C-alpha positions as YAML, in Angstrom:
chain: A
units: angstrom
residues:
- id: 1
  name: MET
  ca: [0.04, 0.03, -0.07]
- id: 2
  name: THR
  ca: [1.31, 3.49, -0.96]
- id: 3
  name: ARG
  ca: [0.16, 6.57, 0.74]
- id: 4
  name: SER
  ca: [-1.36, 9.16, -1.34]
- id: 5
  name: LYS
  ca: [0.36, 12.56, -1.38]
- id: 6
  name: GLY
  ca: [-2.91, 14.55, -0.98]
- id: 7
  name: LYS
  ca: [-4.08, 17.51, -2.90]
- id: 8
  name: ARG
  ca: [-2.05, 20.46, -3.71]
- id: 9
  name: LEU
  ca: [-3.15, 23.68, -2.75]
- id: 10
  name: SER
  ca: [-2.06, 27.06, -3.95]
- id: 11
  name: ALA
  ca: [-0.13, 29.68, -2.03]
- id: 12
  name: ASP
  ca: [-2.88, 32.07, -2.61]
- id: 13
  name: PHE
  ca: [-5.52, 29.70, -1.19]
- id: 14
  name: LYS
  ca: [-3.45, 29.01, 1.79]
- id: 15
  name: ALA
  ca: [-2.78, 32.72, 2.39]
- id: 16
  name: ARG
  ca: [-6.41, 33.53, 2.22]
- id: 17
  name: VAL
  ca: [-7.45, 30.82, 4.55]
- id: 18
  name: ALA
  ca: [-4.55, 31.72, 7.11]
- id: 19
  name: LEU
  ca: [-5.45, 35.34, 6.93]
- id: 20
  name: GLU
  ca: [-9.07, 34.67, 7.65]
- id: 21
  name: ALA
  ca: [-7.86, 32.51, 10.46]
- id: 22
  name: ALA
  ca: [-5.81, 35.38, 11.98]
- id: 23
  name: LYS
  ca: [-8.84, 37.82, 11.80]
- id: 24
  name: GLY
  ca: [-10.55, 35.49, 14.24]
- id: 25
  name: GLN
  ca: [-14.03, 35.85, 12.93]
- id: 26
  name: LYS
  ca: [-14.28, 32.07, 12.57]
- id: 27
  name: THR
  ca: [-12.89, 29.20, 14.56]
- id: 28
  name: ALA
  ca: [-10.47, 26.83, 12.92]
- id: 29
  name: SER
  ca: [-13.01, 24.33, 12.68]
- id: 30
  name: GLU
  ca: [-15.40, 26.44, 10.90]
- id: 31
  name: LEU
  ca: [-12.83, 27.49, 8.45]
- id: 32
  name: ALA
  ca: [-11.93, 23.92, 8.01]
- id: 33
  name: GLN
  ca: [-15.43, 22.75, 7.19]
- id: 34
  name: ALA
  ca: [-15.85, 25.64, 4.89]
- id: 35
  name: TYR
  ca: [-12.67, 25.12, 3.02]
- id: 36
  name: GLN
  ca: [-12.46, 21.39, 3.39]
- id: 37
  name: VAL
  ca: [-8.99, 21.49, 5.03]
- id: 38
  name: HIS
  ca: [-8.07, 19.80, 8.23]
- id: 39
  name: PRO
  ca: [-8.13, 22.56, 11.28]
- id: 40
  name: THR
  ca: [-4.63, 21.48, 12.33]
- id: 41
  name: GLN
  ca: [-3.41, 22.47, 8.74]
- id: 42
  name: ILE
  ca: [-5.15, 25.88, 9.21]
- id: 43
  name: SER
  ca: [-3.45, 26.39, 12.55]
- id: 44
  name: GLN
  ca: [0.02, 25.57, 10.98]
- id: 45
  name: TRP
  ca: [-0.77, 28.24, 8.07]
- id: 46
  name: LYS
  ca: [-1.88, 30.82, 10.57]
- id: 47
  name: ARG
  ca: [1.28, 30.30, 12.65]
- id: 48
  name: GLN
  ca: [3.63, 30.56, 9.53]
- id: 49
  name: LEU
  ca: [1.68, 33.79, 8.53]
- id: 50
  name: LEU
  ca: [2.36, 35.30, 11.78]
- id: 51
  name: GLU
  ca: [5.78, 34.58, 12.16]
- id: 52
  name: LYS
  ca: [6.64, 35.95, 8.45]
- id: 53
  name: LEU
  ca: [4.75, 39.18, 8.76]
- id: 54
  name: PRO
  ca: [7.56, 41.06, 10.58]
- id: 55
  name: GLU
  ca: [9.71, 40.11, 7.60]
- id: 56
  name: LEU
  ca: [7.31, 41.79, 5.31]
- id: 57
  name: PHE
  ca: [7.79, 45.08, 6.68]
- id: 58
  name: ALA
  ca: [11.62, 44.76, 7.34]
- id: 59
  name: SER
  ca: [13.76, 47.50, 5.66]
- id: 60
  name: GLY
  ca: [15.30, 46.38, 2.40]
- id: 61
  name: LYS
  ca: [18.92, 46.35, 3.65]
- id: 62
  name: ALA
  ca: [17.86, 44.07, 6.47]
- id: 63
  name: ARG
  ca: [16.17, 41.37, 4.16]
- id: 64
  name: LYS
  ca: [18.80, 41.18, 1.65]
- id: 65
  name: GLU
  ca: [21.37, 38.99, 3.36]
- id: 66
  name: PRO
  ca: [24.07, 37.43, 1.17]
- id: 67
  name: THR
  ca: [23.75, 33.76, 0.67]
- id: 68
  name: VAL
  ca: [27.00, 31.65, 0.35]
- id: 69
  name: GLU
  ca: [26.12, 31.15, -3.34]
- id: 70
  name: THR
  ca: [25.96, 34.87, -4.11]
- id: 71
  name: ALA
  ca: [29.02, 35.54, -2.18]
- id: 72
  name: THR
  ca: [31.15, 32.82, -3.80]
- id: 73
  name: ALA
  ca: [29.86, 33.19, -7.41]
- id: 74
  name: PRO
  ca: [31.86, 36.13, -8.49]
- id: 75
  name: LEU
  ca: [35.01, 34.45, -6.95]
- id: 76
  name: TYR
  ca: [34.52, 31.41, -9.02]
- id: 77
  name: GLU
  ca: [34.03, 33.54, -12.05]
- id: 78
  name: GLU
  ca: [37.27, 35.33, -11.36]
- id: 79
  name: ILE
  ca: [39.23, 32.06, -10.91]
- id: 80
  name: GLY
  ca: [37.82, 30.90, -14.13]
- id: 81
  name: ARG
  ca: [38.96, 34.08, -15.94]
- id: 82
  name: LEU
  ca: [42.43, 33.68, -14.47]
- id: 83
  name: LYS
  ca: [42.67, 30.13, -15.50]
- id: 84
  name: VAL
  ca: [41.91, 31.17, -19.09]
...
């Protein structure tokens, strides 16, 4: 027996449901029934939404932290040019 992977939901749908859950006008159970999603999943989406909100309003300089790839890519390019 193989386990099915379930249905794929769009990011827009998840955001809409999480935002509605964050508003608090309906319970997670009511939203789950309306959108046919498990209440635990709605709680997870809501938690993710609330954790990511401060990053949305962070300044542009604070958000753009260089990753290892972006920092090393120019170095590897220079090595390639020096070898040629």
